[in-house]
XYZ file of C-alpha atoms in Angstrom:
554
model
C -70.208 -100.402 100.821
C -73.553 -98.458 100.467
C -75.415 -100.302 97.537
C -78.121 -98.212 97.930
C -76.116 -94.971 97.537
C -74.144 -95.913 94.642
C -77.811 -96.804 93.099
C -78.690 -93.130 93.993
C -75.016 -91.582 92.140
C -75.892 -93.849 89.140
C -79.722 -92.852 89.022
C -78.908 -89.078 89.158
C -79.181 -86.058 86.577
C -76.342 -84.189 87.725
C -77.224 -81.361 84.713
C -80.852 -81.623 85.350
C -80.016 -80.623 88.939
C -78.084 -77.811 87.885
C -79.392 -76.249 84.543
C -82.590 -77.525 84.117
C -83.437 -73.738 83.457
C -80.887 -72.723 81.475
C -80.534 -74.981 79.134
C -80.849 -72.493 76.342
C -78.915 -69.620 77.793
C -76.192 -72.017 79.346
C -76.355 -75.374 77.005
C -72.778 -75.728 75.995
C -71.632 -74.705 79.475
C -73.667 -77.423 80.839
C -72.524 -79.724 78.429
C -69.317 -79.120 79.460
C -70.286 -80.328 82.991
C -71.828 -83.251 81.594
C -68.292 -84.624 80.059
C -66.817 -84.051 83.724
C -69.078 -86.659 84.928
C -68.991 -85.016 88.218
C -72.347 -86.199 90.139
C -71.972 -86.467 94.238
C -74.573 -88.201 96.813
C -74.836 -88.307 100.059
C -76.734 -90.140 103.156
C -77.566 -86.651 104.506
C -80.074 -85.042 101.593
C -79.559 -81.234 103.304
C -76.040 -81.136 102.850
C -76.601 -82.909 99.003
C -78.913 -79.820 98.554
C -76.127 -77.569 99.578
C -73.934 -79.099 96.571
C -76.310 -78.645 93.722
C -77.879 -74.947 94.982
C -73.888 -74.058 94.661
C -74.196 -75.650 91.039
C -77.169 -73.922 90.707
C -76.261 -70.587 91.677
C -72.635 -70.798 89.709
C -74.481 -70.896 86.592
C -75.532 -67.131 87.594
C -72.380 -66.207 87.732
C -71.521 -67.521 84.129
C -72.275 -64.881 81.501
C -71.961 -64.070 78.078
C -68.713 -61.904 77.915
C -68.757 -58.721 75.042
C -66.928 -61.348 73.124
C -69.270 -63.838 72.554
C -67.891 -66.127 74.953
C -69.113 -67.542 78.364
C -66.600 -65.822 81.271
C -66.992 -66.354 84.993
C -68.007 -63.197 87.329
C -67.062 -62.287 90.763
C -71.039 -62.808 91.860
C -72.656 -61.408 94.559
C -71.896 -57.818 94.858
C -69.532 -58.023 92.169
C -70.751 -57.832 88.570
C -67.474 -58.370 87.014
C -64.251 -60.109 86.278
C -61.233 -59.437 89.258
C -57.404 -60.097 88.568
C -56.852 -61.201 92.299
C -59.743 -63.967 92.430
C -62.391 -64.619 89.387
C -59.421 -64.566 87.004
C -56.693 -66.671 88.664
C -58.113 -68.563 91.802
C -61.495 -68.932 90.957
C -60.875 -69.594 87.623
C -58.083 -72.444 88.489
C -60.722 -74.388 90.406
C -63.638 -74.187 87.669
C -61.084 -75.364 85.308
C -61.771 -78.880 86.849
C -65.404 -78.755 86.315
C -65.876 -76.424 83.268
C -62.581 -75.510 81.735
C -63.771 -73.768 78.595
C -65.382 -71.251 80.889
C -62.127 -70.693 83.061
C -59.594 -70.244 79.928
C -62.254 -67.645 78.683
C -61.935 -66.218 81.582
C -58.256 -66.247 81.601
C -58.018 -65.055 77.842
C -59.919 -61.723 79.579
C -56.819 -60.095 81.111
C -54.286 -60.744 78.364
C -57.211 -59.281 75.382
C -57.481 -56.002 77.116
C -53.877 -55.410 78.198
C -52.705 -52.094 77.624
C -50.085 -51.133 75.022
C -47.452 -50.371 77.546
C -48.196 -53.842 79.013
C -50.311 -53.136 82.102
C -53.414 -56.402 82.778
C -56.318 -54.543 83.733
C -57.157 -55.461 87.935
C -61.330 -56.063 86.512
C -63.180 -56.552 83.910
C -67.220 -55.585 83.792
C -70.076 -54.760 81.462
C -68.715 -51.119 81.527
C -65.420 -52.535 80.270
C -61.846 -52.499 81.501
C -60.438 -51.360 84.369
C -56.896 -50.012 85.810
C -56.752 -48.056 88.465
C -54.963 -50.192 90.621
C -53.436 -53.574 90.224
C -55.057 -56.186 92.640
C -53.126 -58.959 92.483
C -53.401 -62.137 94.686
C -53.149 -65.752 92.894
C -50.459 -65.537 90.906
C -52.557 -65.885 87.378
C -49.182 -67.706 85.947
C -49.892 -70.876 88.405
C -53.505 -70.690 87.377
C -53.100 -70.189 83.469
C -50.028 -73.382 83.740
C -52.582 -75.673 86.239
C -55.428 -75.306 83.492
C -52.843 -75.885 80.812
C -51.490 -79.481 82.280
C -55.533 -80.621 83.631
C -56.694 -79.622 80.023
C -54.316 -79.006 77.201
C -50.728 -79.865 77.534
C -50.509 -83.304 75.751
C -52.335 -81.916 72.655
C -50.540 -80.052 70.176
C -52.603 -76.655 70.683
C -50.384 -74.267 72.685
C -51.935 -71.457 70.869
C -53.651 -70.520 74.293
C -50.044 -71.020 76.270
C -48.574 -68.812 74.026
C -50.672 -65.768 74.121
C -51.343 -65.871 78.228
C -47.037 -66.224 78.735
C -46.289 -63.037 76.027
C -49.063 -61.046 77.702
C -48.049 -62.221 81.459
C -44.110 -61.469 80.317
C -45.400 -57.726 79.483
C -47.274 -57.299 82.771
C -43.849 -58.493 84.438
C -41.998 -55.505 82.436
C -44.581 -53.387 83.743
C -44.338 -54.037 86.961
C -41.048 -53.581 87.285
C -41.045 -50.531 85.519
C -43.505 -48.922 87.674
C -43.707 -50.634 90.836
C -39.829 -51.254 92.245
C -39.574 -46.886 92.680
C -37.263 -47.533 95.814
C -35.360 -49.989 94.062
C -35.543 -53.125 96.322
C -36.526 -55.486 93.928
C -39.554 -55.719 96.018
C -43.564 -55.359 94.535
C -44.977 -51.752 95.834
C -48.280 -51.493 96.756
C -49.607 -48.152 96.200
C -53.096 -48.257 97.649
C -55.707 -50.238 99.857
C -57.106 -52.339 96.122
C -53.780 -53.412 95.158
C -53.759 -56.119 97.154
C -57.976 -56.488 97.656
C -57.556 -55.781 101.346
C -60.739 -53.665 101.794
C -61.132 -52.326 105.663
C -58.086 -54.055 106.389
C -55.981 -52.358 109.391
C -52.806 -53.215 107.526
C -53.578 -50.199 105.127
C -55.591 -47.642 107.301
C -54.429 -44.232 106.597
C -53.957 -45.282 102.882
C -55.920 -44.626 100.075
C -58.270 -47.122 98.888
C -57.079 -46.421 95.011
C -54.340 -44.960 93.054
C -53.303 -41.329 92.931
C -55.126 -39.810 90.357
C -56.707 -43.267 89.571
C -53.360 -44.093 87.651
C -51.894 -47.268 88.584
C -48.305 -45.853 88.279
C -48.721 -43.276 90.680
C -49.292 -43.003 94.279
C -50.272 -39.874 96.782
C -46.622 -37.709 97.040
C -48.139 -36.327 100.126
C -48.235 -39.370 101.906
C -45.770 -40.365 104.826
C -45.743 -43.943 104.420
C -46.029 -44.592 100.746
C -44.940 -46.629 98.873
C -45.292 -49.808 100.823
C -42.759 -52.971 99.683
C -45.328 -55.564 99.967
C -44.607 -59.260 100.700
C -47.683 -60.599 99.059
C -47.125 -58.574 96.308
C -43.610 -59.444 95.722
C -44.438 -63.292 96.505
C -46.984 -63.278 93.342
C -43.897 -62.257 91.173
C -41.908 -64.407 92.736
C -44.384 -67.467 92.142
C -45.217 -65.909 88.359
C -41.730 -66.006 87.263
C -41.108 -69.579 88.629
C -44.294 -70.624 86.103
C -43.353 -68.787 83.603
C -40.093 -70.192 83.590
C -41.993 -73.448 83.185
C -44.104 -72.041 80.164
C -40.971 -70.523 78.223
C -39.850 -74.080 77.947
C -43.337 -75.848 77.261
C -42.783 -74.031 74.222
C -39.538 -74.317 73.447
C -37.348 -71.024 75.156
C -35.330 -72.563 77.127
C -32.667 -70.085 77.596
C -35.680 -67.663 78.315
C -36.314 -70.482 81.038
C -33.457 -69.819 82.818
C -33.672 -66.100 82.500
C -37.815 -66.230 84.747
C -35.934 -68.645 86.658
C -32.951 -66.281 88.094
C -35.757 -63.442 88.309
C -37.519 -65.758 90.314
C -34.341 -65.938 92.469
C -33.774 -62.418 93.051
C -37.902 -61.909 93.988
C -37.752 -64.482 96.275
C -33.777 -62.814 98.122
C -36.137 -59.606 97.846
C -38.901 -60.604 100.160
C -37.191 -62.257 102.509
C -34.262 -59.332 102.772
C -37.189 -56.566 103.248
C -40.662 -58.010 104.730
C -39.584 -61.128 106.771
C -39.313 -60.514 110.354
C -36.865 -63.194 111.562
C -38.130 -62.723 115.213
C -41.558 -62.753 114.708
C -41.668 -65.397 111.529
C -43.931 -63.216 109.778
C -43.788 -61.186 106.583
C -44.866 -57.821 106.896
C -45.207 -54.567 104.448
C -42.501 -51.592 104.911
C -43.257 -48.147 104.805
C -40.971 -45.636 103.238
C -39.830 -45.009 106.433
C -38.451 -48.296 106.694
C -40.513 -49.386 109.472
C -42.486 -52.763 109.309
C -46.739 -52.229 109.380
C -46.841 -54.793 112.125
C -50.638 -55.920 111.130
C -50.790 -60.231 111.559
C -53.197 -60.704 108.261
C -53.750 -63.257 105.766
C -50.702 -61.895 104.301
C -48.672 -64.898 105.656
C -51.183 -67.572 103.676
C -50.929 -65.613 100.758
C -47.228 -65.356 100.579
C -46.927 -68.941 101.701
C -49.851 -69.710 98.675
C -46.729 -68.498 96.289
C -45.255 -71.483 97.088
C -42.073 -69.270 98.864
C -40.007 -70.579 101.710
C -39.132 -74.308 102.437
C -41.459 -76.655 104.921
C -38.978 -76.015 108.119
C -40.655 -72.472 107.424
C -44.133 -73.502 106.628
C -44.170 -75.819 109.527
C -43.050 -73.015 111.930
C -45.539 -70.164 110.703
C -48.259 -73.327 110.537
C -48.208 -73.935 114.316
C -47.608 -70.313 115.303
C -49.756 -68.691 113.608
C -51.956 -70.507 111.209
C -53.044 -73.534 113.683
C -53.130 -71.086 116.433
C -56.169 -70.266 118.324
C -55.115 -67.056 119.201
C -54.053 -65.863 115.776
C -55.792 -67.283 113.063
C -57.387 -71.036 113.379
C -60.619 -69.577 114.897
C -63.674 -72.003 115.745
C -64.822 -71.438 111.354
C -60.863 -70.789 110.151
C -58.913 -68.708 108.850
C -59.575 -64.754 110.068
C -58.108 -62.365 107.771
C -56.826 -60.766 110.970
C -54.887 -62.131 113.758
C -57.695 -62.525 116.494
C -55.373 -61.017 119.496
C -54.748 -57.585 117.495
C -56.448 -55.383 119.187
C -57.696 -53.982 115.831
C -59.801 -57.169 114.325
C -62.709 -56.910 113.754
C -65.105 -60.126 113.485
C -68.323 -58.796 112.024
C -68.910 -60.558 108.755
C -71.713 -58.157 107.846
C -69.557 -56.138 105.229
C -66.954 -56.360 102.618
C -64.425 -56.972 104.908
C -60.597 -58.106 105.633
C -60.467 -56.573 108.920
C -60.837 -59.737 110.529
C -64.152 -62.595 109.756
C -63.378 -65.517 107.546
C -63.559 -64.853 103.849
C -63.783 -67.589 101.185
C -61.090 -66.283 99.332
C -59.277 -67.623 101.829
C -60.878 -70.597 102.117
C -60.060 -71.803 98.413
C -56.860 -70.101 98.480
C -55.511 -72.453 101.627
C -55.251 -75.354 100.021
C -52.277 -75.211 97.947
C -50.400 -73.483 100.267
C -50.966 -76.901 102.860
C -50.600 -79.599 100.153
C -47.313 -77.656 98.623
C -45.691 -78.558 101.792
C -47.407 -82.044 102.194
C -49.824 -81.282 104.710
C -52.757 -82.817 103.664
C -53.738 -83.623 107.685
C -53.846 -79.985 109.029
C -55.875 -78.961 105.857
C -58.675 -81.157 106.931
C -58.628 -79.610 110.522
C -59.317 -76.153 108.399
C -62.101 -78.098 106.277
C -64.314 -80.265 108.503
C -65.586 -76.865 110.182
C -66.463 -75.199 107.310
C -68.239 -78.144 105.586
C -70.263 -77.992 109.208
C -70.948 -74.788 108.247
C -72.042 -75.076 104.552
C -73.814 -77.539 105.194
C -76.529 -75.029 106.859
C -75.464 -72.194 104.050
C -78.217 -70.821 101.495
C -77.334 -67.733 100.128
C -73.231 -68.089 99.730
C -71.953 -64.948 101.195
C -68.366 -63.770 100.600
C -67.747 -63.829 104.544
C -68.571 -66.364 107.270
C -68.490 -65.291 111.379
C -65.275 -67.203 112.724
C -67.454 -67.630 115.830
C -70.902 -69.483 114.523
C -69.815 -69.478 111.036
C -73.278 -67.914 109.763
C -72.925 -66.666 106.256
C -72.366 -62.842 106.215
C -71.956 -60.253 103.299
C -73.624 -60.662 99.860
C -74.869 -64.054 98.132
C -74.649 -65.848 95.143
C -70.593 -65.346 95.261
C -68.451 -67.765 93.395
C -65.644 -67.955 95.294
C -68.198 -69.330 98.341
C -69.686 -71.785 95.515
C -66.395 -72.956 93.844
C -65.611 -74.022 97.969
C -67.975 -76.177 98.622
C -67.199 -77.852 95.000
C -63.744 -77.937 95.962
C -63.756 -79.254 99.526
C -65.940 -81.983 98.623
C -64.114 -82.983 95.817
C -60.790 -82.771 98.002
C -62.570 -84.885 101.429
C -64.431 -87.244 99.732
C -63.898 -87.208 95.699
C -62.150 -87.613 92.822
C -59.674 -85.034 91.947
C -57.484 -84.776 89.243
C -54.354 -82.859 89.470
C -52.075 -81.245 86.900
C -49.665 -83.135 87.613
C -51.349 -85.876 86.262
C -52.946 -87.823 89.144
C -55.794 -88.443 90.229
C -56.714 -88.436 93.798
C -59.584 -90.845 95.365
C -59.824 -89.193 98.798
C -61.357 -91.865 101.938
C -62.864 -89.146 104.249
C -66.217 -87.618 105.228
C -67.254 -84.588 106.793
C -66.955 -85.210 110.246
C -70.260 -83.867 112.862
C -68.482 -80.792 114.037
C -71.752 -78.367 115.165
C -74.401 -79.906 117.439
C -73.608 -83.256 116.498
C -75.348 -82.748 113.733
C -74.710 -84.842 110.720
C -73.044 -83.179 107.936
C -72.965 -86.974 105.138
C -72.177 -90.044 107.344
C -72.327 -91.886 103.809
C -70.992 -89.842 100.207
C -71.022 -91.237 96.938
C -69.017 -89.229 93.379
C -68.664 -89.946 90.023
C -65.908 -88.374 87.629
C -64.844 -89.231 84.097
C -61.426 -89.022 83.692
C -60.228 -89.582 80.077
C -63.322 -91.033 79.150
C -62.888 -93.795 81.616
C -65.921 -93.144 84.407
C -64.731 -93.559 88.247
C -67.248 -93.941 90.996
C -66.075 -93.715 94.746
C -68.215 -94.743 97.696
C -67.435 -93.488 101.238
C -68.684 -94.936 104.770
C -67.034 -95.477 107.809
C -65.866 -98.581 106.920
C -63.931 -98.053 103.839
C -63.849 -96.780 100.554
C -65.051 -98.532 97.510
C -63.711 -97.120 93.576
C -65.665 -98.773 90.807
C -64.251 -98.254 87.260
C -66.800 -98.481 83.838
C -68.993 -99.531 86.574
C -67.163 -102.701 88.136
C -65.091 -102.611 91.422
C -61.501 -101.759 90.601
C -60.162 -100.892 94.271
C -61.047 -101.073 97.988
C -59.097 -99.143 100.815
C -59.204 -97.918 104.319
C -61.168 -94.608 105.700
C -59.057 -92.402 106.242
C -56.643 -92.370 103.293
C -56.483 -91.210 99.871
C -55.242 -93.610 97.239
C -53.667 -91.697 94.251
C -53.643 -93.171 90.606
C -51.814 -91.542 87.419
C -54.698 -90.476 84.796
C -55.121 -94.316 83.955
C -56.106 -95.547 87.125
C -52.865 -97.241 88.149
C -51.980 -96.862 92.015
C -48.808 -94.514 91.898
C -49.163 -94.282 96.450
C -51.688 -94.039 99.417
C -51.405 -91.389 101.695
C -52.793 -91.023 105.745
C -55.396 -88.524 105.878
C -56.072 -88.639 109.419
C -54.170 -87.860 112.504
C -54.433 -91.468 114.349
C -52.697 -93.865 112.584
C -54.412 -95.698 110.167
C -54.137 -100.101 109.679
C -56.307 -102.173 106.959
C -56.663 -103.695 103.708
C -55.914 -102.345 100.356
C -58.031 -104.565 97.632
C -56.432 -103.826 94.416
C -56.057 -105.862 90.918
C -57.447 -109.084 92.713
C -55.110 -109.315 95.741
C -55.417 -107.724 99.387
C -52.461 -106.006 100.103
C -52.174 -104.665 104.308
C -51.182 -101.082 105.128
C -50.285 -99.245 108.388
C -50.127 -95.573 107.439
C -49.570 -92.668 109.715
C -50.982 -89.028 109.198
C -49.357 -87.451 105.995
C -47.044 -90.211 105.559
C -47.088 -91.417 101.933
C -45.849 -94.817 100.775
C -45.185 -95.642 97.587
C -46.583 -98.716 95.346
C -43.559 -100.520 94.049
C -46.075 -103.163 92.338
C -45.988 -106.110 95.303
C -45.590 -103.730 98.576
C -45.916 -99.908 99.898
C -42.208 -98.161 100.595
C -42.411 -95.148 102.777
C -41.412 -91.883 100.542
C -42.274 -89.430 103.161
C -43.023 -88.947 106.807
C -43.319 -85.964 108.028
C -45.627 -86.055 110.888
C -48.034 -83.802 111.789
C -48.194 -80.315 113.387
C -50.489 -80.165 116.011
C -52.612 -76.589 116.552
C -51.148 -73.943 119.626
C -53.097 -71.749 121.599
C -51.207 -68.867 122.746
């Protein structure tokens, strides 16, 4: 273990770092920080600078809300408060860091809903918006996610309550005015209902709502309506959560009802949008003909937590871990690379093809919902290369050199490189209620140069203060400051909230054989990539072995 490093995590002013500045604009944000605990070190000082600039600059994208409280913008070229990413996504991951922030920021969508139920797709200085919808992140899985990391175990479900009656309404409203052909299916009306700017999959569309009314779309076009897949996926995914909120407080028959709506969204989407032959979920123009445009679609429907892991694990090596389609040098594209129409310039608001860290912090769930915690890191390590050289935090990265592209200061670029730290070499709790000690580091993918040979993090977790030390040669947890576990590089030990081992998982794609130093006995494993093996108290039991998915090229 690095003695010297965890001198350096201990020695730090994580907040001082951060706010120094705005201590009296942001003081009870920053505080909030503070009780995280959440410090991170690391041999290689550029790449440290990296982490606290994005801590920096996500303070600028904090600001006082019309309502007195602290919300999160967009950033960058964005002043404002999206449906499809600040308010759901975005918003899910600050929840781990500052969660007072991210339910404000929730709390935005249901305060200005409409009377006849509609969320509005933004909110900005200039006030609400609805025009269109924009959905991506199903806000449902992000509002329930904050709930179990933050609330649930207290006996305020005040918050719960409001977000699932104003989420119910938006569901009404949607299927009032979005099902016209009667499919059961999510219509997309316009280029913004989905955020999809420049994307091919919606040339010859408008970019907004007939008559800017969300209810409405051009008459005089040929292919409109669309039945969209990602569309209908969000549904899907916000009925299955709010199934799980009606009985968190108490409805269970009104359970079962989200639950069997669930059902039918789910028979929708794969009856209309799922090409069987190609394995890929497409929109359907009122023509009944497919858009056959390869986009991010697929991760985004597959983010919605639809289909089982024989799926997943098909689309993963086809498409997603293909060099051809979408697992470009700095993954994912928002375009399949071999369409003739993508485009990788990174230089503009774009989904037309370059990487986009909406994607980026989107991905995650959509791997680790299906147990593949291996294949995730093969979309990570090349991105942390390229943060690691990052200054300004654009919205889009070149898939080929991975320079930073359009606009700066964007939180959904900052909230990544919290995230993918956190999630290679951190602490992580979960709402499920573990936490996860992760043995990796960012591995020299560019020029050999090093990205953190060496990382040290701190988290509080319940009050109790973890500290996690990462070199080549293992992984070292100390707990209220004294060494509570030791195990391999390479793995990821997982603990319930008060520090007891619940299983160890292989993080790596070679196998994986050393020593596991826990509650004053040394305890061998042999672990293979995404295999997880349960602690039964004197031994690990395999619960899973899936095996790993290796990427395709043509």
């Amino acid at each position: 273990m690095n003695e010297g490093l965890l001198t350096k995590l201990r020695g730090l002013d994580a907040v001082a770092l951060i706010g120094e500045e705005k201590q009296s604009s942001h003081g009870s944000v920053l505080e909030e920080w503070q009780r995280s605990g959440v410090k991170f070190v690391s041999s290689a000082e550029r790449f440290e600078g990296v982490y606290y600039s994005a801590g920096r600059k996500l303070l600028d994208c904090i600001v006082m809300s019309r309502g007195g409280a602290h919300v999160l913008h967009e950033g960058g070229a964005y002043p404002g408060t999206w449906l499809e990413s600040t308010g759901t996504i975005n918003a899910e991951l600050l929840s781990r860091f500052i969660p007072g922030v991210a339910e404000a920021t929730f709390r935005l969508f249901a305060d200005y809903q409409r009377d006849d139920g509609q969320m509005p797709y933004k909110v900005t200085a200039q006030g609400p918006g609805y025009r269109q919808i924009q959905m991506v992140t199903p806000l449902a899985r992000s509002v329930w996610n904050h709930y179990m990391l933050n609330v649930s175990g207290t006996s305020d479900q005040v918050f719960l309550r409001v977000m699932y009656t104003a989420m119910a309404r938006f569901d009404e409203w949607l299927a009032r005015y979005r099902n016209t052909r009667g499919t059961g299916c999510v219509e997309a009306f316009c280029t913004f209902d989905t955020g999809h700017d420049l994307s091919p999959r919606f040339w010859h569309v408008p970019d907004t709502a007939h008559l800017d009314d969300a209810r409405q779309y051009n008459p005089d076009s040929p292919i409109l309506p669309f039945l969209a897949p990602d569309l209908t996926a969000n549904v899907y995914c916000q009925r299955q959560y709010l199934a799980r909120m009606a009985r968190e407080l108490g409805a269970e028959a009104e359970g079962a009802e989200w639950e069997l709506k669930a059902k039918q969204s789910e028979q929708s989407l794969f009856r209309h949008c799922f090409d069987e032959t190609d394995e890929f979920f497409y929109d359907v123009d009122r023509n009944g003909e497919f858009v056959r445009v390869q986009s991010d679609v697929l991760l985004r429907v597959l983010a919605c937590e639809t289909g089982d892991r024989a799926l997943f694990d098909k689309v993963l090596r086809r498409y997603l871990l293909n060099t051809s389609k979408f697992f470009a040098k700095y993954p994912l594209t928002s375009v399949a690379m071999d369409d003739p129409r993508f485009d990788p310039s990174s230089a503009y608001n774009s989904w037309a093809g370059p990487t986009n860290f909406l994607t980026l912090i989107r991905t995650p769930h959509a791997f680790e919902h299906h147990g593949r915690y291996v294949e995730l890191t093969w979309v990570m390590q090349p991105i942390l290369s390229a943060m690691s050289r990052m200054t300004r935090f654009s919205q889009t990265l070149s898939p080929w050199t991975g320079e930073e592209g359009y606009t700066d200061t964007y939180s959904p670029s900052l909230l990544c490189v919290l995230d993918f730290v956190e999630r290679m070499c951190g602490i992580m709790p979960t709402p499920e209620g573990e936490v996860w000690f992760t043995g990796l580091l960012p591995y020299p993918m560019d020029h050999g140069e090093e990205v953190a040979g060496e990382t040290a993090y701190s988290r509080l977790v319940d009050g109790v203060l973890y500290e996690l030390v990462n070199t080549r040669a293992g992984a070292t947890v100390h707990r209220n400051g004294e060494v509570y576990m030791r195990f391999p590089y390479g793995t990821r030990a997982v603990t319930d909230r008060y520090g007891q081992l619940r299983e160890m998982v292989g993080m790596t794609y070679a196998p994986v054989q050393g020593e596991i130093e826990f509650e004053g006995r040394i305890y061998t494993l042999e672990i293979k990539g995404n295999e997880r093996k349960t602690w039964t108290g004197d031994t690990f039991v395999t619960c899973a072995d899936i095996g790993t998915v290796v990427p395709a090229y043509c």
